[in-house]
JSON list of C-alpha atoms in Angstrom, two decimals:
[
{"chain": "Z", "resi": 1432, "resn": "UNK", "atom": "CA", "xyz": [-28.10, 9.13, -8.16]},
{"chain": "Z", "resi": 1433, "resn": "UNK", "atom": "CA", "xyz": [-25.85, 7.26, -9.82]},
{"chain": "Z", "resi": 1434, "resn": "UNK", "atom": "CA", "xyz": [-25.00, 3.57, -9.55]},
{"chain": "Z", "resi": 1435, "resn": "UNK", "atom": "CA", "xyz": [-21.69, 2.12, -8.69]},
{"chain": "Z", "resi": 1436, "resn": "UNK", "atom": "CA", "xyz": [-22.03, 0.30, -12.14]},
{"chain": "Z", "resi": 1437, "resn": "UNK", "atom": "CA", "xyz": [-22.27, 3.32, -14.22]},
{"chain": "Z", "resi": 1438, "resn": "UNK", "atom": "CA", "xyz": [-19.75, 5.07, -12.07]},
{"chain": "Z", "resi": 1439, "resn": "UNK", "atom": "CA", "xyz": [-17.25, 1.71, -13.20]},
{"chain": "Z", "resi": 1440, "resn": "UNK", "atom": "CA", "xyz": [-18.10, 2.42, -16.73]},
{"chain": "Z", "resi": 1441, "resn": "UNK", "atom": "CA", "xyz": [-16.92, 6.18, -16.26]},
{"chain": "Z", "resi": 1442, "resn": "UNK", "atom": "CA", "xyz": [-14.08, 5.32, -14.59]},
{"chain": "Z", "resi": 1443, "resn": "UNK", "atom": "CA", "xyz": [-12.94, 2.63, -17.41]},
{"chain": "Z", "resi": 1444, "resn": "UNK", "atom": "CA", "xyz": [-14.05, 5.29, -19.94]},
{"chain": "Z", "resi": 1445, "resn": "UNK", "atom": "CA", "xyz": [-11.96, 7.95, -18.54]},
{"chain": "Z", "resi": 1446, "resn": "UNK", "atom": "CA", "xyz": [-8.90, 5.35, -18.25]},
{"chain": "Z", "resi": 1447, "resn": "UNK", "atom": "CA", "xyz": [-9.28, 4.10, -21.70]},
{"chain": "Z", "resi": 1448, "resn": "UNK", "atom": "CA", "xyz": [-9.07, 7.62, -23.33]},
{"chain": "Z", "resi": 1449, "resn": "UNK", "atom": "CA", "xyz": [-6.29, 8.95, -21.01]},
{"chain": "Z", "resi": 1450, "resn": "UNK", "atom": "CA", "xyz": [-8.59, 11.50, -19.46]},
{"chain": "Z", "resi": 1451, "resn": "UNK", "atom": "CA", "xyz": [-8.82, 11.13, -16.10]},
{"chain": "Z", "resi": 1452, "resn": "UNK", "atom": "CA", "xyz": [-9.66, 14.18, -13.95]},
{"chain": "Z", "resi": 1453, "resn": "UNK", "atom": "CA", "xyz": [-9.84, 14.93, -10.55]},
{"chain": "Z", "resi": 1454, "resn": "UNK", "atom": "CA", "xyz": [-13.71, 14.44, -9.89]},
{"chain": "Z", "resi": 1455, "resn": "UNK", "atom": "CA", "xyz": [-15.16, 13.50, -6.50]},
{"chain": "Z", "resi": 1456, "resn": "UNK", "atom": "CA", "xyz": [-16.51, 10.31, -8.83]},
{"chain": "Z", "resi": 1457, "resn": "UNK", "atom": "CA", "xyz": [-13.02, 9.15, -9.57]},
{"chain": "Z", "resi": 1458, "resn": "UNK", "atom": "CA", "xyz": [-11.51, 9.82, -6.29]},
{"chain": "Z", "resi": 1459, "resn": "UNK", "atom": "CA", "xyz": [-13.72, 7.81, -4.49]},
{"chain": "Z", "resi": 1460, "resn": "UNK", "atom": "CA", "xyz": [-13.81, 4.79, -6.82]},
{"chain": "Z", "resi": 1461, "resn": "UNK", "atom": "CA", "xyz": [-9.21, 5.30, -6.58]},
{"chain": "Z", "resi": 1462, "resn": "UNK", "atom": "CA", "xyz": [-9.96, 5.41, -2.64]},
{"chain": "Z", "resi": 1463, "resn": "UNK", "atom": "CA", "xyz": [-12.35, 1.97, -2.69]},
{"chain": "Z", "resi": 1464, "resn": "UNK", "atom": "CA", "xyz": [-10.50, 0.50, -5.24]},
{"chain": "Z", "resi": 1465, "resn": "UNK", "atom": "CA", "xyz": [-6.84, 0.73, -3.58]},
{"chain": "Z", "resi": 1466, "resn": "UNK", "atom": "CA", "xyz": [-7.95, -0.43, -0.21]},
{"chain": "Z", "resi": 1467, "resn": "UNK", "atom": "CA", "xyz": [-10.80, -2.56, -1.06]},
{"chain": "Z", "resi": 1468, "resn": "UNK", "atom": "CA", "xyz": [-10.55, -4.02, -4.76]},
{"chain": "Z", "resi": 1469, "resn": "UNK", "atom": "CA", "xyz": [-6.63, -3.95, -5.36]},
{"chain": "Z", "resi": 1470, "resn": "UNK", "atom": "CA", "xyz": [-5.82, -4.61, -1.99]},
{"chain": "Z", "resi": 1471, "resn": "UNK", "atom": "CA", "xyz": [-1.91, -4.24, -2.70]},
{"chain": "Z", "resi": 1472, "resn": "UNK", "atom": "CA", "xyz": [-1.56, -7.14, 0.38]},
{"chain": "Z", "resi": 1473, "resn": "UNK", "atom": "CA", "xyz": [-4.36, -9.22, -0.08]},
{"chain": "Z", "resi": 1474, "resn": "UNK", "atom": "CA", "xyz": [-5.19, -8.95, -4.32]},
{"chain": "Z", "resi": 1475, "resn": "UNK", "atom": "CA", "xyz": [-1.61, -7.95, -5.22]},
{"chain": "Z", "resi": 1476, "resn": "UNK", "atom": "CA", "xyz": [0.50, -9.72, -3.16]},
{"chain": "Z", "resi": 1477, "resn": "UNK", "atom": "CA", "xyz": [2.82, -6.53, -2.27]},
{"chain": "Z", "resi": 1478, "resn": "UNK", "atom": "CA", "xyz": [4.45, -6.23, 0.86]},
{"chain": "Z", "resi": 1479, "resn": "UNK", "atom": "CA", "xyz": [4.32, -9.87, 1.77]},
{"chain": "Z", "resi": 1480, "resn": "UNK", "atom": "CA", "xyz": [7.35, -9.64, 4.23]},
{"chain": "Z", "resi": 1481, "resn": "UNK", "atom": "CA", "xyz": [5.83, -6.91, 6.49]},
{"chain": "Z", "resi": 1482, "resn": "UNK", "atom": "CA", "xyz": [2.62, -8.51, 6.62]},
{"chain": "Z", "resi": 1483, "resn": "UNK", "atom": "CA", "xyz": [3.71, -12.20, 7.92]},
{"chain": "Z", "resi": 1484, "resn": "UNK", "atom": "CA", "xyz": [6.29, -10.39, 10.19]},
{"chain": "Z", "resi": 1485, "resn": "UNK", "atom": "CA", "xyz": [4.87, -7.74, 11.98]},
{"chain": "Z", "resi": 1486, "resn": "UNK", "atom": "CA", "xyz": [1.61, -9.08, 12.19]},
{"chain": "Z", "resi": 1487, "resn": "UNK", "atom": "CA", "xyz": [1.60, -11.01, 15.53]},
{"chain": "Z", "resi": 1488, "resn": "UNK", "atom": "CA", "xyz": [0.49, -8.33, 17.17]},
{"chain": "Z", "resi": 1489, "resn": "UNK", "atom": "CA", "xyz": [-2.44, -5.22, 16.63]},
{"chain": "Z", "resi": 1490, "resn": "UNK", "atom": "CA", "xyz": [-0.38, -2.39, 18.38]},
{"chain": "Z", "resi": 1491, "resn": "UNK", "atom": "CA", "xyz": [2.68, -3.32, 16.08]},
{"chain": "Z", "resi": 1492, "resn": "UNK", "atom": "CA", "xyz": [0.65, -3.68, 13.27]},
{"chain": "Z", "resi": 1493, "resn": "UNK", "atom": "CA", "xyz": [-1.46, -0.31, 13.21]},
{"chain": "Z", "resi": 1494, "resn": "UNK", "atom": "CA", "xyz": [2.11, 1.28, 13.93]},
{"chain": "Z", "resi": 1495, "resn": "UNK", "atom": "CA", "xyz": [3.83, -0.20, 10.65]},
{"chain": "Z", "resi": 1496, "resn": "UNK", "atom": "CA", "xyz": [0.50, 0.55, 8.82]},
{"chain": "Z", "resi": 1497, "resn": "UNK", "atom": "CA", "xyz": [1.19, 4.22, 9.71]},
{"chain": "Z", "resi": 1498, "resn": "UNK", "atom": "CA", "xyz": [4.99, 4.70, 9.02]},
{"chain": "Z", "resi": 1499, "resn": "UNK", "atom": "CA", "xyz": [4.09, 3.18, 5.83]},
{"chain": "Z", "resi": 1500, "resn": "UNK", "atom": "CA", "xyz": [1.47, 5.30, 4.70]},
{"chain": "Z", "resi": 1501, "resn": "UNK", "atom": "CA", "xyz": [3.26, 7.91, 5.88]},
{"chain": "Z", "resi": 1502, "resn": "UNK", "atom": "CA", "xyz": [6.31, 6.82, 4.20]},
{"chain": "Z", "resi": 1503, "resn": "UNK", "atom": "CA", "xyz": [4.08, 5.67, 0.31]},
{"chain": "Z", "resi": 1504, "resn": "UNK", "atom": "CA", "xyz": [2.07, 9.45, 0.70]},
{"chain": "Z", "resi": 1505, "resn": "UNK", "atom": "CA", "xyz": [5.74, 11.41, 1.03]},
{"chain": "Z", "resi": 1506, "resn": "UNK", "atom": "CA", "xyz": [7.36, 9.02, -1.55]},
{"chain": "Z", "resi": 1507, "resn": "UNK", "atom": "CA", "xyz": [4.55, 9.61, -4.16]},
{"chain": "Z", "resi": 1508, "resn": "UNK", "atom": "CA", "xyz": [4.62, 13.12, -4.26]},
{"chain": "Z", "resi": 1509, "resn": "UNK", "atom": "CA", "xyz": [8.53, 13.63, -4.29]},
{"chain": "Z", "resi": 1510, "resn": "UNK", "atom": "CA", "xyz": [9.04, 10.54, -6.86]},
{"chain": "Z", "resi": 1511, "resn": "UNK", "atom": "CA", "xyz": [6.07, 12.17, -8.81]},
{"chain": "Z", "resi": 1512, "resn": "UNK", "atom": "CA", "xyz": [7.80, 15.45, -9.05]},
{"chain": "Z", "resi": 1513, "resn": "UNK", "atom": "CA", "xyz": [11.01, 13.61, -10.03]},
{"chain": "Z", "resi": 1514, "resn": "UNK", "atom": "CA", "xyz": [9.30, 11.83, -12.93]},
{"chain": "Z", "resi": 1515, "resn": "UNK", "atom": "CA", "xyz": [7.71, 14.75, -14.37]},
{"chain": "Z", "resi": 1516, "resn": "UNK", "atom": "CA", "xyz": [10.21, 17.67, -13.86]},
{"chain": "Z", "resi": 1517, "resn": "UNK", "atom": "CA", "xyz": [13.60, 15.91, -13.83]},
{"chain": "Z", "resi": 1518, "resn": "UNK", "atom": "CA", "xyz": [13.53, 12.27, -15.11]},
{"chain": "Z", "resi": 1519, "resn": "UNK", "atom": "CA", "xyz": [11.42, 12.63, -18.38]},
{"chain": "Z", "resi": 1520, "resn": "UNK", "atom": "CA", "xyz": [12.80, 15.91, -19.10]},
{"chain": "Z", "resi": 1521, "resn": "UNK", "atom": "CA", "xyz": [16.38, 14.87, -19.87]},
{"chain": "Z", "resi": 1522, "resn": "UNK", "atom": "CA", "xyz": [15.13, 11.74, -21.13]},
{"chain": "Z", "resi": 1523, "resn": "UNK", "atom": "CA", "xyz": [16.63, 9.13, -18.09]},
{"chain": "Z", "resi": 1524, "resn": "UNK", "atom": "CA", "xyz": [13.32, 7.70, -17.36]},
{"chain": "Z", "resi": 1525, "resn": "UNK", "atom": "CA", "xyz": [15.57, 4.61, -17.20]},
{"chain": "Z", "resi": 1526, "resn": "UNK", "atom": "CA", "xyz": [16.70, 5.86, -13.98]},
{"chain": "Z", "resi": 1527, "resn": "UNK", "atom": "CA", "xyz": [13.30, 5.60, -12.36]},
{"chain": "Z", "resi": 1528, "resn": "UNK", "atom": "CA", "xyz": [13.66, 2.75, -10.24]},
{"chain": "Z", "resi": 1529, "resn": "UNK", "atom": "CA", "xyz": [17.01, 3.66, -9.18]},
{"chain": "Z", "resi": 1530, "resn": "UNK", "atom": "CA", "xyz": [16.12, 7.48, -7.94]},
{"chain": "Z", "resi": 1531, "resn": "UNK", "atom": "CA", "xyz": [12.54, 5.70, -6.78]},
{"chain": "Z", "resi": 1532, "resn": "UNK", "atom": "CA", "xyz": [14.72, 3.50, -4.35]},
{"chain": "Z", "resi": 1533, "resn": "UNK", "atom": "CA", "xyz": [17.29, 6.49, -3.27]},
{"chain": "Z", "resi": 1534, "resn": "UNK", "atom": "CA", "xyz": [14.18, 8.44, -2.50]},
{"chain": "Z", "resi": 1535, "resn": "UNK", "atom": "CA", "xyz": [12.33, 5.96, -0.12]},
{"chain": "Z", "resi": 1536, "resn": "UNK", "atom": "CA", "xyz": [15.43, 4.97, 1.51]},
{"chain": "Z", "resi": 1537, "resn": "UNK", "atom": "CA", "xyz": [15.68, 8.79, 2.33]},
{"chain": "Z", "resi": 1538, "resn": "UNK", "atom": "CA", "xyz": [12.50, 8.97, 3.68]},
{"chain": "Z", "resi": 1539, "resn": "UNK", "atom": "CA", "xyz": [12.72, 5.60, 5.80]},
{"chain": "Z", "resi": 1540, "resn": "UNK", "atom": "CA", "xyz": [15.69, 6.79, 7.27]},
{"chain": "Z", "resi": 1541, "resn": "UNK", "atom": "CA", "xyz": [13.83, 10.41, 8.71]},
{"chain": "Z", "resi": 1542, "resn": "UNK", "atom": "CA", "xyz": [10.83, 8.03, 9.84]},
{"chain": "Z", "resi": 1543, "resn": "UNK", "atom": "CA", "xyz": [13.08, 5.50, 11.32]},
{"chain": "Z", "resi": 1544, "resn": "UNK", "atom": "CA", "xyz": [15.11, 8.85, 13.37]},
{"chain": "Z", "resi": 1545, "resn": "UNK", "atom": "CA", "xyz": [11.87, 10.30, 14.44]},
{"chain": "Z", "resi": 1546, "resn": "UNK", "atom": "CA", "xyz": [10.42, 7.06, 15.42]},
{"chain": "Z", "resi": 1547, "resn": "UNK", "atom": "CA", "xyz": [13.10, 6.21, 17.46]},
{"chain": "Z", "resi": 1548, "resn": "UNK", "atom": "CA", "xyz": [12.87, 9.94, 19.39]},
{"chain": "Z", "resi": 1549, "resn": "UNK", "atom": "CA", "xyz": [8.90, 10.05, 19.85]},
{"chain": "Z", "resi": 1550, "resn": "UNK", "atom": "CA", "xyz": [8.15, 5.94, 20.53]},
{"chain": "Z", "resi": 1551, "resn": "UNK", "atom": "CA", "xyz": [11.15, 4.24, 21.32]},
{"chain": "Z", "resi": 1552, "resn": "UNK", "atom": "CA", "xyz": [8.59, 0.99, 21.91]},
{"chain": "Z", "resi": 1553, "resn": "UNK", "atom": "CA", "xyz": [7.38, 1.28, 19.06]},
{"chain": "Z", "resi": 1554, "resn": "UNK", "atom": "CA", "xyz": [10.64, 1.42, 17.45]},
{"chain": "Z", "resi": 1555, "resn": "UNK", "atom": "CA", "xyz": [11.84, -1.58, 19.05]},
{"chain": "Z", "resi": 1556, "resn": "UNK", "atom": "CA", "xyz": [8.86, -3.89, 18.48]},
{"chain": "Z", "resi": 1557, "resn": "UNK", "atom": "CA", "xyz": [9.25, -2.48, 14.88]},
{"chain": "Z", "resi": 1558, "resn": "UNK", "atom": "CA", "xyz": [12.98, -3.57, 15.27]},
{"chain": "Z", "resi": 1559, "resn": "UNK", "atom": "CA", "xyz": [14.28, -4.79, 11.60]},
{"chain": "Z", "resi": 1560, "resn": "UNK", "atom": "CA", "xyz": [11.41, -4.85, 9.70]},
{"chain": "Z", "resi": 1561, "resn": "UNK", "atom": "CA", "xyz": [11.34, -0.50, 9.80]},
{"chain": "Z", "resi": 1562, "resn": "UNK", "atom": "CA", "xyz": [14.85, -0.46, 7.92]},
{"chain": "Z", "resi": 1563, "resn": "UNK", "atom": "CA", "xyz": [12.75, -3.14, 5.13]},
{"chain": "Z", "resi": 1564, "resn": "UNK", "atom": "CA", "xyz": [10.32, -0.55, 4.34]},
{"chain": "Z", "resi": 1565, "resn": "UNK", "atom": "CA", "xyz": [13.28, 0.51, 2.59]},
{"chain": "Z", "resi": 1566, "resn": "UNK", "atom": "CA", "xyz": [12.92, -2.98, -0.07]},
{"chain": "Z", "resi": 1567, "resn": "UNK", "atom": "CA", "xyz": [8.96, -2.98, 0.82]},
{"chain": "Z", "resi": 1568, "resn": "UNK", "atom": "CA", "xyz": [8.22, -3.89, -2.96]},
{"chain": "Z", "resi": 1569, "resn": "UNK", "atom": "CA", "xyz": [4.47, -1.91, -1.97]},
{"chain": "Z", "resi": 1570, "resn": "UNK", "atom": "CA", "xyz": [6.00, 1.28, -1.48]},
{"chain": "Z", "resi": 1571, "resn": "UNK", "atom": "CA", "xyz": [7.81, 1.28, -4.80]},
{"chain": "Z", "resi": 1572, "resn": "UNK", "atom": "CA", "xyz": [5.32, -0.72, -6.72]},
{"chain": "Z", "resi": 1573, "resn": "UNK", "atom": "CA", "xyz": [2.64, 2.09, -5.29]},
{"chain": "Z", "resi": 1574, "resn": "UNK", "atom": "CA", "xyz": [5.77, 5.02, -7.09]},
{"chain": "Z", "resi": 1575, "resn": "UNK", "atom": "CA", "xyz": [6.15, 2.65, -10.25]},
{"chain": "Z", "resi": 1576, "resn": "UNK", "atom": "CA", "xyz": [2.15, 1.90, -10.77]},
{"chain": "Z", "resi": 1577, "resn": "UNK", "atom": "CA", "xyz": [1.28, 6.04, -10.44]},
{"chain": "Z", "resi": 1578, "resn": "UNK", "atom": "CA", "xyz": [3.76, 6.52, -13.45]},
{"chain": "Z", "resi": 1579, "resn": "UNK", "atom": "CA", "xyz": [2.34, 3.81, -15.50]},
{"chain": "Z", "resi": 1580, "resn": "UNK", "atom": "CA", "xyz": [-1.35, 4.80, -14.66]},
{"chain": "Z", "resi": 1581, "resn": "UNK", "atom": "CA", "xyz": [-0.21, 8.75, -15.75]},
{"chain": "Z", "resi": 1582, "resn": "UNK", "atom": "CA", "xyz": [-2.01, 9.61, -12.90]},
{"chain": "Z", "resi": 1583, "resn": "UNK", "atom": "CA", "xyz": [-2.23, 13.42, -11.95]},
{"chain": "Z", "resi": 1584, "resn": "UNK", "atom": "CA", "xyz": [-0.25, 14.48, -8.74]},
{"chain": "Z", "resi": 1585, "resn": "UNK", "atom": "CA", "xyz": [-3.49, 14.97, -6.70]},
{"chain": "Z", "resi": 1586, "resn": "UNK", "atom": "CA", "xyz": [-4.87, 11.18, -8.19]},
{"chain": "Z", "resi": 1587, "resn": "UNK", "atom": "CA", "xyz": [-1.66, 9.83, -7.57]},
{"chain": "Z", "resi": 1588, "resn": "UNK", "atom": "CA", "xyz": [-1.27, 10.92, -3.58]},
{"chain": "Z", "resi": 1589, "resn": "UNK", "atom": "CA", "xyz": [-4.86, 9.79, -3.15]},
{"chain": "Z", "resi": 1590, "resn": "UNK", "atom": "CA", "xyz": [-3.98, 6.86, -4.96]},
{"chain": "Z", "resi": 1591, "resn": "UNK", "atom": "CA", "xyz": [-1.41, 6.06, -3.16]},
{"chain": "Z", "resi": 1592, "resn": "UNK", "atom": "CA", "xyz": [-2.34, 7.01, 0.84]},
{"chain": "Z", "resi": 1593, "resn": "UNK", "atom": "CA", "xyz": [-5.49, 4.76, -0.49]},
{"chain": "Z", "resi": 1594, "resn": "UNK", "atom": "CA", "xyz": [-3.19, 2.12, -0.81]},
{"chain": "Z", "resi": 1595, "resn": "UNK", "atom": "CA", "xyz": [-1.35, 2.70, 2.19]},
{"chain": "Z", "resi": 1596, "resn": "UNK", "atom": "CA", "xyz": [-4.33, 2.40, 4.27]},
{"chain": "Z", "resi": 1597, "resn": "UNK", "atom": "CA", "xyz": [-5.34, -0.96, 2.38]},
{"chain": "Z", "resi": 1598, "resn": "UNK", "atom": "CA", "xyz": [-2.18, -2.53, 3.48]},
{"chain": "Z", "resi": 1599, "resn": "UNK", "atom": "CA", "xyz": [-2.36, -1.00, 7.10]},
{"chain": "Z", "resi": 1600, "resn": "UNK", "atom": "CA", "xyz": [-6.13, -2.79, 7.49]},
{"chain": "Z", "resi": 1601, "resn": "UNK", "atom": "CA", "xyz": [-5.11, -6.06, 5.94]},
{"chain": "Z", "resi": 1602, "resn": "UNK", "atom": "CA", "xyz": [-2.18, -5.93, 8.63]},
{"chain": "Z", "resi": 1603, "resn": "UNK", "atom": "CA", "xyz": [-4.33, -5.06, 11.22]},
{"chain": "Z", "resi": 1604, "resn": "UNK", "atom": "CA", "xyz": [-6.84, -7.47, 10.57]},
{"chain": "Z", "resi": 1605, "resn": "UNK", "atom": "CA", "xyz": [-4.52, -10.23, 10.00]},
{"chain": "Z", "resi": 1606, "resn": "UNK", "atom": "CA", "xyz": [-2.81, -8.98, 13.33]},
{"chain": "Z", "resi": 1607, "resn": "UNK", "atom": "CA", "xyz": [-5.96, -9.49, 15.09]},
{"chain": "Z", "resi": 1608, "resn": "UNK", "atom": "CA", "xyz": [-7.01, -12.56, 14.02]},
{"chain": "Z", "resi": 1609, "resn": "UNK", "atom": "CA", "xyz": [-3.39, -13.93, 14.44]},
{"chain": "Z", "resi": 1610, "resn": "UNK", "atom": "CA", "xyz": [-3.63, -12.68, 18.50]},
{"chain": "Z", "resi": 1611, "resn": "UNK", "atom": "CA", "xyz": [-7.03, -14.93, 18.74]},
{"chain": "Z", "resi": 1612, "resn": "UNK", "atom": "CA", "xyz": [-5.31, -17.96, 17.18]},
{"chain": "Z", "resi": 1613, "resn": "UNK", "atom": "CA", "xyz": [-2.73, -17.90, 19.91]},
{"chain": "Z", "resi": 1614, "resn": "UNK", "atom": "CA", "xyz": [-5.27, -18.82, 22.37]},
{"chain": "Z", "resi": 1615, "resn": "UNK", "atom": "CA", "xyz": [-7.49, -21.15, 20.42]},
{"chain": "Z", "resi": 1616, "resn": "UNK", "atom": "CA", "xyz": [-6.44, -25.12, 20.23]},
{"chain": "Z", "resi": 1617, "resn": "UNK", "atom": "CA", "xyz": [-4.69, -24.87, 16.78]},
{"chain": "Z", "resi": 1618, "resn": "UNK", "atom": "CA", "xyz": [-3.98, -28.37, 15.90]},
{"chain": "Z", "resi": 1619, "resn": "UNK", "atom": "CA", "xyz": [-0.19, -28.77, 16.38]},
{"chain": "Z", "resi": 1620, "resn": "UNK", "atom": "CA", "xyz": [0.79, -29.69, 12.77]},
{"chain": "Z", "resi": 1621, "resn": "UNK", "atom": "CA", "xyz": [-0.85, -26.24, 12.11]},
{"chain": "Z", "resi": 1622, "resn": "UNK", "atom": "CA", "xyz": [0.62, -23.76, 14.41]},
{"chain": "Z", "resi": 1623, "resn": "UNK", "atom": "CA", "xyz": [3.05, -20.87, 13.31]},
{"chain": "Z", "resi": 1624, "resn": "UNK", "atom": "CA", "xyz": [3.28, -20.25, 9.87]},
{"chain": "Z", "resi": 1625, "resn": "UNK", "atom": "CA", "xyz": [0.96, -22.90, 8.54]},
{"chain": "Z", "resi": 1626, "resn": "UNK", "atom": "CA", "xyz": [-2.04, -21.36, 10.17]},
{"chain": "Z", "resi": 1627, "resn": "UNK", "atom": "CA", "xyz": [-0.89, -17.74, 9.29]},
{"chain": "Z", "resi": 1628, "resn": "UNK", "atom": "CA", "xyz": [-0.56, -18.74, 5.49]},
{"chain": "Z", "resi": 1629, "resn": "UNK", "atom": "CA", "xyz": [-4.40, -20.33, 5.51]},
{"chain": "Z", "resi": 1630, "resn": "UNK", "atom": "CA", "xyz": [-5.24, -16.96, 7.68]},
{"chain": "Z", "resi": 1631, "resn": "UNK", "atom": "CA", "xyz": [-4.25, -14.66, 4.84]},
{"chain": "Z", "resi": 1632, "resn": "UNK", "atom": "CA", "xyz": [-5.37, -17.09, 2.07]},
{"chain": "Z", "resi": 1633, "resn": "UNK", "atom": "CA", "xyz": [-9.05, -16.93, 3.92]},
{"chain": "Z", "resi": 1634, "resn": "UNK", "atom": "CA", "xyz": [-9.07, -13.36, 4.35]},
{"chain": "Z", "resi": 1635, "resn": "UNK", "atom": "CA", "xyz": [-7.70, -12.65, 0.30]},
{"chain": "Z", "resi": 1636, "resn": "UNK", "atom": "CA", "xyz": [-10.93, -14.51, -0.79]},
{"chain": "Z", "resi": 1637, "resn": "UNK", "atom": "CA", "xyz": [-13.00, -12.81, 1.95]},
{"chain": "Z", "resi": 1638, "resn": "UNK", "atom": "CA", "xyz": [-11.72, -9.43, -0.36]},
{"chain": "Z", "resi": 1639, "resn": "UNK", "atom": "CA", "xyz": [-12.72, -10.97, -3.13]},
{"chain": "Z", "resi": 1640, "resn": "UNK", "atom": "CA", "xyz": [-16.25, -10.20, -2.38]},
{"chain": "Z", "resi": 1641, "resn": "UNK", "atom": "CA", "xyz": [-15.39, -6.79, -3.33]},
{"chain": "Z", "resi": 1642, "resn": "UNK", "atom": "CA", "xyz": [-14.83, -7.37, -6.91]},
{"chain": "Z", "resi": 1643, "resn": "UNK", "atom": "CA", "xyz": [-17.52, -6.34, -8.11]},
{"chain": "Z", "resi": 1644, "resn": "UNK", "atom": "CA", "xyz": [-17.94, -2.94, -6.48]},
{"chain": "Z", "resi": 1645, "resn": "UNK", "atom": "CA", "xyz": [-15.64, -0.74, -8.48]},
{"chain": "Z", "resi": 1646, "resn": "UNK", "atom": "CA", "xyz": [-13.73, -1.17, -11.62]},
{"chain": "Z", "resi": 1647, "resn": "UNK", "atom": "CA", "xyz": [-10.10, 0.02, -11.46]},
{"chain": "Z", "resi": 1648, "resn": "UNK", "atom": "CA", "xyz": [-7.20, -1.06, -14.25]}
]
């Protein structure tokens, strides 16, 4: 069986020479990497808004965690196809971020209308930070990175929902750990943002134990 170390050195291999195929080896290592290694929260500091906003409580936090993976898996398929069948094409790649932006707002907008139909709670404890997922700097960093990686449609949604589940744990964890502070004797200079900030600087070097398990670019 192989190692995670030699399954690094395959993955940096195939990276290096522009091959990379859709193996069950690479996959996984995309998967652990995005949510684990390249936390886009906690390692890449993405989607920093979202996650000191909506994170004082779990419920609101697991449901942001899913209209934005919801929102990043959509956006990467339909800004993939964009890039590959329109944009480069006709040579207006300088467009990307542009049509990248148009195309998430699209899609925030149908999550925001069907959010507000199915969970109108939800919606409301959502409140202004479900319009920002429209300037969430993860989702289009997660559209931009896929292009730059030349990742293959099927890598790319993997990558991408991997990435979108990353940010939904670090929000959920931070969530949680922000709910126990409330009831804990926080000294006074410390409470509110203070505390949050040394919260999420803990728990980014509590990922940092992960490191070392895979080796993505």
């Amino acid at each position: 069986m192989q190692t995670i170390t030699n399954i690094s050195q395959e993955i940096l291999e195939a990276f290096s020479t522009g091959e990379v195929t859709v193996v069950p080896i690479t996959l996984f290592a995309i998967v652990i990497g995005a949510i684990f290694v390249n936390n886009v929260v906690l390692a890449q500091f993405l989607g920093i808004c979202p996650f000191l906003g909506v994170s004082s409580k779990v419920e609101t936090s697991l449901g942001m965690g899913m209209a934005v993976t919801f929102v990043m898996a959509l956006s990467s398929i339909v800004t993939w196809c964009l890039q590959e069948f329109v944009l480069m094409p006709f040579g207006i790649e300088y467009m990307q971020t542009i049509v990248f932006i148009l195309v998430i707002a699209a899609l925030v907008q149908m999550v925001e209308i069907v959010l507000k139909k199915v969970s109108p709670a939800l919606y409301q404890a959502l409140g202004i930070f479900l319009p920002l997922i429209t300037t969430n700097c993860a989702v289009l960093g997660v559209a931009i990175l896929m292009v730059q990686k030349e990742f293959t449609l099927i890598t790319g949604v993997v990558y991408s929902v991997a990435t979108a589940l990353g940010f939904a744990l670090a929000l959920v964890l931070f969530a949680g750990i922000r709910e126990r502070l409330d009831v804990e004797d926080v000294p006074e200079a410390l409470r509110g943002v203070p505390i949050a900030l040394i919260t999420a600087g803990l728990l980014a070097m509590a990922f940092m134990g992960f490191a070392n398990v895979v080796a993505l670019p």
